[in-house]
mmCIF file of C-alpha atoms in Angstrom:
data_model
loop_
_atom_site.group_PDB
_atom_site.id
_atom_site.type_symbol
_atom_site.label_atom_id
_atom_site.label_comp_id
_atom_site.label_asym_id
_atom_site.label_seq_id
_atom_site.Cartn_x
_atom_site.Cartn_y
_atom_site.Cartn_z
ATOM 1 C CA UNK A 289 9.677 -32.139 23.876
ATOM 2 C CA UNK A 290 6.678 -30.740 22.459
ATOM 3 C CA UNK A 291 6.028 -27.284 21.472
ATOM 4 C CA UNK A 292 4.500 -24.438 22.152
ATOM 5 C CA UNK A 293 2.188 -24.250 19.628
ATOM 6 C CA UNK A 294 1.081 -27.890 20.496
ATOM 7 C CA UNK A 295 0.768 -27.265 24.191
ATOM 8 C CA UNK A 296 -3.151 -27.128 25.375
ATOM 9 C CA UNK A 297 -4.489 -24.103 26.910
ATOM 10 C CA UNK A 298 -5.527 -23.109 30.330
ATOM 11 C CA UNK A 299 -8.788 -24.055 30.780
ATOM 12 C CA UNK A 300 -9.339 -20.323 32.346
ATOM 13 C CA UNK A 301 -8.398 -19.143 29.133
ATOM 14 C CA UNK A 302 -10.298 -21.378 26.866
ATOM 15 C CA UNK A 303 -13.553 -20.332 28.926
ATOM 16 C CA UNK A 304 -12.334 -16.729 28.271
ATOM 17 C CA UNK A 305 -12.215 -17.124 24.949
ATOM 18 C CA UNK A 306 -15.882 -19.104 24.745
ATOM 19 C CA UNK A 307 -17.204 -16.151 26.849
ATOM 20 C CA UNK A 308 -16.130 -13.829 24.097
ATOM 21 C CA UNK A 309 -17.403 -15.487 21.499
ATOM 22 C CA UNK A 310 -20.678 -15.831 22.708
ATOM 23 C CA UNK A 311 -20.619 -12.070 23.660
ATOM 24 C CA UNK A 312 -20.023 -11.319 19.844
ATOM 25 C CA UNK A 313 -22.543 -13.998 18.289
ATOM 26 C CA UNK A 314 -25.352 -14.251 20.872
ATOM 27 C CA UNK A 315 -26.871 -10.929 19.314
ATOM 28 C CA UNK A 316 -26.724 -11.977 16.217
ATOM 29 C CA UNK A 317 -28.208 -15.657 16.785
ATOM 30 C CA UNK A 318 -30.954 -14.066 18.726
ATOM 31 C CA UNK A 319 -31.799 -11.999 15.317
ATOM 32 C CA UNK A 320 -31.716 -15.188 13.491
ATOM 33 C CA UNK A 321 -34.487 -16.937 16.206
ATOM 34 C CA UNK A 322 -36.423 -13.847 15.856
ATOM 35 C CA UNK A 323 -36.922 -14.267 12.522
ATOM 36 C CA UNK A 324 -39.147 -17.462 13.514
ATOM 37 C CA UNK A 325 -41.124 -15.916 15.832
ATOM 38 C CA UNK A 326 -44.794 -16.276 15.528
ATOM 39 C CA UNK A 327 -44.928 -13.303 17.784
ATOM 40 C CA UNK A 328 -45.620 -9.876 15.585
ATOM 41 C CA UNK A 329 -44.932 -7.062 18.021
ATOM 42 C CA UNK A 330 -42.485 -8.023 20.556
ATOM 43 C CA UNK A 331 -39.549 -9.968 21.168
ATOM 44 C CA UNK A 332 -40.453 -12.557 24.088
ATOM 45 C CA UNK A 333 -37.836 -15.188 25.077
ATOM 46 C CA UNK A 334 -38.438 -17.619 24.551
ATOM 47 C CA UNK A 335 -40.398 -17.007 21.727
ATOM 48 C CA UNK A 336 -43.752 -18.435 21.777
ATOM 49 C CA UNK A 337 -44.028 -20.492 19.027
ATOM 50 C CA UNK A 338 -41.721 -20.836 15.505
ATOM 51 C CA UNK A 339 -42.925 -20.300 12.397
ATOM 52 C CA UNK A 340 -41.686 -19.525 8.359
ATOM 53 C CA UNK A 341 -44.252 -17.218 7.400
ATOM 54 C CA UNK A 342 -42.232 -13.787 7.660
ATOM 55 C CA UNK A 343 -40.176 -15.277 5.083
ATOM 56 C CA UNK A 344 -43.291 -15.399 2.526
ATOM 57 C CA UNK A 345 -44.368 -12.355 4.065
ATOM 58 C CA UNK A 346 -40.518 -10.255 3.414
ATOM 59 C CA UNK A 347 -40.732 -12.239 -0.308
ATOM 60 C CA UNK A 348 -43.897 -10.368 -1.172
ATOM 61 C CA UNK A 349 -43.096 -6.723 0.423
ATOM 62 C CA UNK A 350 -42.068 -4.343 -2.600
ATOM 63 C CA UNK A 351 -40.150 -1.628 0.391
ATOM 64 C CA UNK A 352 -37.570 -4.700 0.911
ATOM 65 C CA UNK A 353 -36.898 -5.386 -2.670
ATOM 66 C CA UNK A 354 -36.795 -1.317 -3.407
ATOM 67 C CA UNK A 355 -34.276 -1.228 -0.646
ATOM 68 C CA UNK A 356 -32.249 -4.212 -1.476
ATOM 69 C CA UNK A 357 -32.132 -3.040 -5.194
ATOM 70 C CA UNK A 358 -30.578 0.073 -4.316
ATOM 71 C CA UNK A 359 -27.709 -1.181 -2.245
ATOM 72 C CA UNK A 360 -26.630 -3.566 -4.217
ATOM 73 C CA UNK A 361 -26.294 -1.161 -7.226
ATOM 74 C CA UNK A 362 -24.405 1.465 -4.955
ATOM 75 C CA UNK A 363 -22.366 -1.591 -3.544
ATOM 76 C CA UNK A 364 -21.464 -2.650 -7.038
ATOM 77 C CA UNK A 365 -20.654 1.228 -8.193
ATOM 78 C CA UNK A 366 -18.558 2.214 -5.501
ATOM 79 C CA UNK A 367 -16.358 -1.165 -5.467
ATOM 80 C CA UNK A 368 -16.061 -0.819 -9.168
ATOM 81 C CA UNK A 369 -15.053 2.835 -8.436
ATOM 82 C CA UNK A 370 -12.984 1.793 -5.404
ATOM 83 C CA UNK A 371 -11.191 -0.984 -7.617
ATOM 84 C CA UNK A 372 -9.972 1.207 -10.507
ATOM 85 C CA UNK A 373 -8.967 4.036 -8.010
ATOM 86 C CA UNK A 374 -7.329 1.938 -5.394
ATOM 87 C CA UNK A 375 -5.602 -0.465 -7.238
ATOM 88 C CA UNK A 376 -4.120 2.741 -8.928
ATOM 89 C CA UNK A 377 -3.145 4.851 -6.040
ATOM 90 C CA UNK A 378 -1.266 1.456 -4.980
ATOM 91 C CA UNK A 379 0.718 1.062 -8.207
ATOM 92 C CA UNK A 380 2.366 5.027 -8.015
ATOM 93 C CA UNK A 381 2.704 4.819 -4.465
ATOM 94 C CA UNK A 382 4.135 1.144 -4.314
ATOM 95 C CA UNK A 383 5.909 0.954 -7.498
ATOM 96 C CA UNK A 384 7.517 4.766 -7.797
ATOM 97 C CA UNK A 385 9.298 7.012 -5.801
ATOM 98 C CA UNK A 386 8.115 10.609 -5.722
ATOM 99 C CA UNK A 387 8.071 13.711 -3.210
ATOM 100 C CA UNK A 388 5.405 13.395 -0.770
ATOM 101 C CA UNK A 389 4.050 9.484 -1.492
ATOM 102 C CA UNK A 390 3.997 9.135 2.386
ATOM 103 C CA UNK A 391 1.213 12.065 2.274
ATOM 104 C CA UNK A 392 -0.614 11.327 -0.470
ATOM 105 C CA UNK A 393 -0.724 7.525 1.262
ATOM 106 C CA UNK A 394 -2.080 8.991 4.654
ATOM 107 C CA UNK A 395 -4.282 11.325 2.501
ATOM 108 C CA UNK A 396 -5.623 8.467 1.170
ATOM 109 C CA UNK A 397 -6.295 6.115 4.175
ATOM 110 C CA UNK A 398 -7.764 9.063 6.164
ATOM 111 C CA UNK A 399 -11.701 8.529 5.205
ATOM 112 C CA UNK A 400 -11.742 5.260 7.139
ATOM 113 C CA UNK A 401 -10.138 7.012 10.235
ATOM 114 C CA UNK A 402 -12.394 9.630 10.312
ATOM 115 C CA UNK A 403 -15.846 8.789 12.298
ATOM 116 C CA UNK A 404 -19.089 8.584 9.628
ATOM 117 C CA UNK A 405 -20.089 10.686 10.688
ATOM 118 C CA UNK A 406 -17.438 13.756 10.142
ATOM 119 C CA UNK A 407 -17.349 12.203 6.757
ATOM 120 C CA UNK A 408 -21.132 12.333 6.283
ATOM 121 C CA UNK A 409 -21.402 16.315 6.611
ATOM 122 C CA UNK A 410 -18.644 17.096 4.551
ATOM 123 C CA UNK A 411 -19.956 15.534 2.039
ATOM 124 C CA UNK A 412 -23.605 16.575 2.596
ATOM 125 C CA UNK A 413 -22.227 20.212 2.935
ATOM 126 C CA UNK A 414 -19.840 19.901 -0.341
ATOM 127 C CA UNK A 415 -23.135 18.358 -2.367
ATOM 128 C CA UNK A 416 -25.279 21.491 -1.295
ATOM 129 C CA UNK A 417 -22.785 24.056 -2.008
ATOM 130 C CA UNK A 418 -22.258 22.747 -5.499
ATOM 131 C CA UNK A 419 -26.281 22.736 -5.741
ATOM 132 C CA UNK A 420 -25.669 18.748 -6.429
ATOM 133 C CA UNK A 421 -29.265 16.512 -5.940
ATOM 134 C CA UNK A 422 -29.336 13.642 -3.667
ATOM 135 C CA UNK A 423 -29.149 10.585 -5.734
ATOM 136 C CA UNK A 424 -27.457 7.375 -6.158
ATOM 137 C CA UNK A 425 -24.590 8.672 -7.146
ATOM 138 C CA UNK A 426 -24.402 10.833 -3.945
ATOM 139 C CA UNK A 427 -24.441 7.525 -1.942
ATOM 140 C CA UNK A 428 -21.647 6.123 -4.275
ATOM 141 C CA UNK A 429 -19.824 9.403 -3.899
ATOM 142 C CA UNK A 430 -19.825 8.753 -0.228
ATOM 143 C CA UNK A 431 -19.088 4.638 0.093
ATOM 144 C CA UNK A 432 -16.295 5.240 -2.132
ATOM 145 C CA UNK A 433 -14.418 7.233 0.218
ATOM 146 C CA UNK A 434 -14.219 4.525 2.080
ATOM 147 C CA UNK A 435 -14.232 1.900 -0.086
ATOM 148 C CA UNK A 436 -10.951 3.147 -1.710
ATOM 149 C CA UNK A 437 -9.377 2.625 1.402
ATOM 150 C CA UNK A 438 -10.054 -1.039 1.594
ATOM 151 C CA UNK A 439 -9.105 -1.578 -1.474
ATOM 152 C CA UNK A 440 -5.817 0.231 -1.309
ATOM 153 C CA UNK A 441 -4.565 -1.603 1.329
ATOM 154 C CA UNK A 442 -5.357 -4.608 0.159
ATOM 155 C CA UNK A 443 -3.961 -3.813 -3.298
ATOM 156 C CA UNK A 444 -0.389 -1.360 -2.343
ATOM 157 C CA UNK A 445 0.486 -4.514 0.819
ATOM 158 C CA UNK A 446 0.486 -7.158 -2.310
ATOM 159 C CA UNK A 447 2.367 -4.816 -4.727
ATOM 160 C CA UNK A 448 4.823 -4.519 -2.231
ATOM 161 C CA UNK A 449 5.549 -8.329 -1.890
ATOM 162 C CA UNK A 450 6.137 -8.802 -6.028
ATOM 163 C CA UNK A 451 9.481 -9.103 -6.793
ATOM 164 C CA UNK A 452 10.845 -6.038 -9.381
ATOM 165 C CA UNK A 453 13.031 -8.581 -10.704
ATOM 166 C CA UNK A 454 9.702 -9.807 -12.735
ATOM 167 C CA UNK A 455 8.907 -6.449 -13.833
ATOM 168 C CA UNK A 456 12.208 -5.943 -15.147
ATOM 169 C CA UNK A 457 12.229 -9.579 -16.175
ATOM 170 C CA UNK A 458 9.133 -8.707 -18.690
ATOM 171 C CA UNK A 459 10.282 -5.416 -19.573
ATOM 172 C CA UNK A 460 13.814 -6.627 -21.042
ATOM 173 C CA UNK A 461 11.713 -9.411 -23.089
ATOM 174 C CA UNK A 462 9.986 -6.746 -25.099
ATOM 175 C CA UNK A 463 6.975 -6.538 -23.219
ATOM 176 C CA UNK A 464 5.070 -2.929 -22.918
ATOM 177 C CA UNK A 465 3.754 -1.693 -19.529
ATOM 178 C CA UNK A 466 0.602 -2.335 -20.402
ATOM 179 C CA UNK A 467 1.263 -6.368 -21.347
ATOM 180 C CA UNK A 468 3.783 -6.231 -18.153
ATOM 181 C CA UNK A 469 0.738 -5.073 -15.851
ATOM 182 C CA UNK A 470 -1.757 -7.881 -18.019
ATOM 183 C CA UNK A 471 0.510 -10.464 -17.960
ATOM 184 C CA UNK A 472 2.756 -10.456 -14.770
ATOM 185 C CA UNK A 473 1.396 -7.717 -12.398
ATOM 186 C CA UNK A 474 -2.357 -8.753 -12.164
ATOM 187 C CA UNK A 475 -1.642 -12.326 -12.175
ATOM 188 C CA UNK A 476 0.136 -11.763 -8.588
ATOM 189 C CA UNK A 477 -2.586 -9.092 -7.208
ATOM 190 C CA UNK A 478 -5.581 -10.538 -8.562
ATOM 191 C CA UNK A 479 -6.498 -12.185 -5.689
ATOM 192 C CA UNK A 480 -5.553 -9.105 -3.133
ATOM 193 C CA UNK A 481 -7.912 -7.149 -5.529
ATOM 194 C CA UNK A 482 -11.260 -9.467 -5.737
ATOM 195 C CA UNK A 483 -10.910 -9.662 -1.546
ATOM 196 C CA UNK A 484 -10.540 -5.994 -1.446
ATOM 197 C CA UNK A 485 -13.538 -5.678 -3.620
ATOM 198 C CA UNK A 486 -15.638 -7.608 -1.669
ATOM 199 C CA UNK A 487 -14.970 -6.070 1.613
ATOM 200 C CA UNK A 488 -15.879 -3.394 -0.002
ATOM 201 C CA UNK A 489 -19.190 -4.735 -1.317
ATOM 202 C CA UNK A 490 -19.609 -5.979 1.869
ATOM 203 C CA UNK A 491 -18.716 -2.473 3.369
ATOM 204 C CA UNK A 492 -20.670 -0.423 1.446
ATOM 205 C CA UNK A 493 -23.834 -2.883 1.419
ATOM 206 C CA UNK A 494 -24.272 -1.952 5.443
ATOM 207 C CA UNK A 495 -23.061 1.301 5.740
ATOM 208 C CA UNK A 496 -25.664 3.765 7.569
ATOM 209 C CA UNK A 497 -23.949 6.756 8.815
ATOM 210 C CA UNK A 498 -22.514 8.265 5.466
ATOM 211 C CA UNK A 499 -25.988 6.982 3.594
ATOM 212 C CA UNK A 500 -28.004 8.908 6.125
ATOM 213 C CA UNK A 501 -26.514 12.344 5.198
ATOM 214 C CA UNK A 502 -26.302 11.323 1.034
ATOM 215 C CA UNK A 503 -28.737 9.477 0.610
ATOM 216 C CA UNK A 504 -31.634 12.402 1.220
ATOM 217 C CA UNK A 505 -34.959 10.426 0.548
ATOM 218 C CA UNK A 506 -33.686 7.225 -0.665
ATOM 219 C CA UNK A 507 -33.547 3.782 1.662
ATOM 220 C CA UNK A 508 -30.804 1.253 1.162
ATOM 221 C CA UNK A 509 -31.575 -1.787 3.053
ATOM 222 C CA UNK A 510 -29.774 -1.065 6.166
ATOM 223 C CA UNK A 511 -31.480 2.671 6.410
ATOM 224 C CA UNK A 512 -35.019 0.755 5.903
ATOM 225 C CA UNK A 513 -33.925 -1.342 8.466
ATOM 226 C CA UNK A 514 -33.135 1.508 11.098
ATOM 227 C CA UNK A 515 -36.514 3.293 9.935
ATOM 228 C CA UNK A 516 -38.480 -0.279 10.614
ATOM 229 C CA UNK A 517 -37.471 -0.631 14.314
ATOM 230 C CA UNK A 518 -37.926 3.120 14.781
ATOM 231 C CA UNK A 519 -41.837 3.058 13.570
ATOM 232 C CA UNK A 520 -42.483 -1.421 13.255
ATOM 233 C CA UNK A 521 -44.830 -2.793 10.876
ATOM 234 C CA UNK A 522 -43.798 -6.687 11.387
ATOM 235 C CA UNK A 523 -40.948 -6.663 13.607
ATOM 236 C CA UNK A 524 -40.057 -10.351 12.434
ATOM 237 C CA UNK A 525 -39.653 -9.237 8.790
ATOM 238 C CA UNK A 526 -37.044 -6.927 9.879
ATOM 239 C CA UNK A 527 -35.264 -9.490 11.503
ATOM 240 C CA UNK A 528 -35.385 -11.768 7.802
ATOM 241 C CA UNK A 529 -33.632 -9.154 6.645
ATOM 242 C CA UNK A 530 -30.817 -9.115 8.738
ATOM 243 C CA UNK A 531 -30.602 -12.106 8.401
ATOM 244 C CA UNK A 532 -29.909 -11.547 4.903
ATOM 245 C CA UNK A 533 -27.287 -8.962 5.801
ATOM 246 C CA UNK A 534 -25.636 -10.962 7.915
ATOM 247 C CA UNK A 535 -25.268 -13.425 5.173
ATOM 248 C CA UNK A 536 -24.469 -11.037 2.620
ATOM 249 C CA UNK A 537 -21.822 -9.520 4.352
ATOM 250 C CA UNK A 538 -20.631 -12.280 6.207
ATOM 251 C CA UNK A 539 -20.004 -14.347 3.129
ATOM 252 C CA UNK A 540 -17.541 -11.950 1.217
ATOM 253 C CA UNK A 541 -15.466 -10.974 4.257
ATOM 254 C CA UNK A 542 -14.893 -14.988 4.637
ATOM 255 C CA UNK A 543 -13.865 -15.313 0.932
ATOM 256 C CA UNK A 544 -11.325 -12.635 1.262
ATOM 257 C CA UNK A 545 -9.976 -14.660 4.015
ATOM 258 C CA UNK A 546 -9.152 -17.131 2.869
ATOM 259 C CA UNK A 547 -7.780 -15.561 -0.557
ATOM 260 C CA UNK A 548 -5.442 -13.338 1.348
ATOM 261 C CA UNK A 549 -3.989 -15.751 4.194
ATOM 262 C CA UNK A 550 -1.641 -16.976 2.143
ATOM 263 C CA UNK A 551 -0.599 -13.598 0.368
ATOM 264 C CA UNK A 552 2.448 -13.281 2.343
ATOM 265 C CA UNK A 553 4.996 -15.138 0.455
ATOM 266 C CA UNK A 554 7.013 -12.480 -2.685
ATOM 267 C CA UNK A 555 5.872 -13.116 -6.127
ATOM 268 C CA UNK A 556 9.251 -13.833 -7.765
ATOM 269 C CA UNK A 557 11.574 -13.939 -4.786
ATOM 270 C CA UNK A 558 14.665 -16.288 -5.090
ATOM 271 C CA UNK A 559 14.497 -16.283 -9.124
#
């Protein structure tokens, strides 16, 4: 008798579940074709010809490297930030027990629940009140709100699945907290923390909203992006860069995958 999970599926539901697909991805294969267009103004389908000059043509404009250069060094702040703050908001409310640790773990979470935009004047109102200059570190400021989050839940779901038994274990060998945490802890929630970290990266390197109200004059590249479809130059060369985006993003979010699927087994269970 075979099982369930070897039975085929409905061919109603497979084309269901092709139709969805496509619905996600078409948009974003049509961005990749556009960025072969030989067409500089408009987006014709089919395009009229394929080229690879926008490529050259992104290469060479100084506005896309600016722009790139600043969100990867705000991407790389705030998941640094994120990663130390995260990981320990994770350990006290995973590891201890203390009044109000359910709070302080909704408290915590709340940023990414909120809309952008909610977060994006509260923070543009707190940074004028305190007479505080847009800057990077405004943009940080802001991604790691959010960032925080990813990490945390990452970070506090895999603390929860390590056995005390190997804390305890460690501890009655002779071992401090800090060689416990070095030796036994990370070991088991290194790999929860580098996906964390790069969902953040890969958060934070697309975020618009919160960047719009922190950011004040500066352009990451997905702000650029939003001002080059407003008022186009070479519509194609915006379309290389989300390509690049796409990749960029796409690319961490995969390797996190596959480091967490197997995270659900407990570090030290049964020893």
């Amino acid at each position: 008798m075979r099982s369930d999970r070897s039975a085929s599926a409905p061919l109603a539901l497979k084309i269901a579940a092709a139709g969805g697909l496509l619905f996600l991805h078409l948009p974003i294969l049509l961005i990749f074709l556009y960025a072969f267009t030989t067409e500089e103004k408009s987006y014709q389908f089919p395009p009229p010809g394929l080229t690879l000059q926008w490529f050259a043509v992104t290469w060479n404009r100084p506005d896309v490297w600016q722009a790139l250069s600043l969100s990867v060094r705000v991407a790389s702040i705030a998941t640094a930030v994120a990663l130390l703050l995260g990981t320990l908001c994770a350990a006290a409310v995973s590891q201890t027990r203390f009044f109000g640790r359910e709070t302080i773990s909704l408290l915590v979470i709340l940023p990414i629940a909120l809309p952008g935009i909610i977060t994006g004047i509260a923070l543009r109102s707190a940074f004028s009140m305190a007479d505080i200059p847009f800057s990077i570190w405004t943009i940080v400021l802001g991604h790691a709100t959010f960032c925080v989050v990813v990490v945390y839940n990452n970070a506090v779901a895999r603390f929860r699945r390590v056995s005390g038994s190997l804390v305890e274990a460690s501890m009655d060998l002779g071992a401090n907290g800090f060689q416990t945490f070095r030796y036994v802890i990370l070991p088991n929630i290194s790999t929860a923390l580098l996906a964390g970290g790069m969902l953040a990266f890969a958060l934070s390197f697309d975020e618009v909203i919160v960047t719009t109200f922190t950011g004040g004059q500066q352009s990451t590249l997905p702000i650029w992006m939003l001002q080059e479809l407003i008022r186009p130059r070479q519509r194609p060369v915006t379309n290389v860069v989300a390509m690049v985006v796409v990749l960029v993003t796409f690319l961490p979010i995969l390797a996190a995958y596959y480091l967490t699927r197997d995270g659900d087994q407990i570090a030290g269970s049964g020893k």
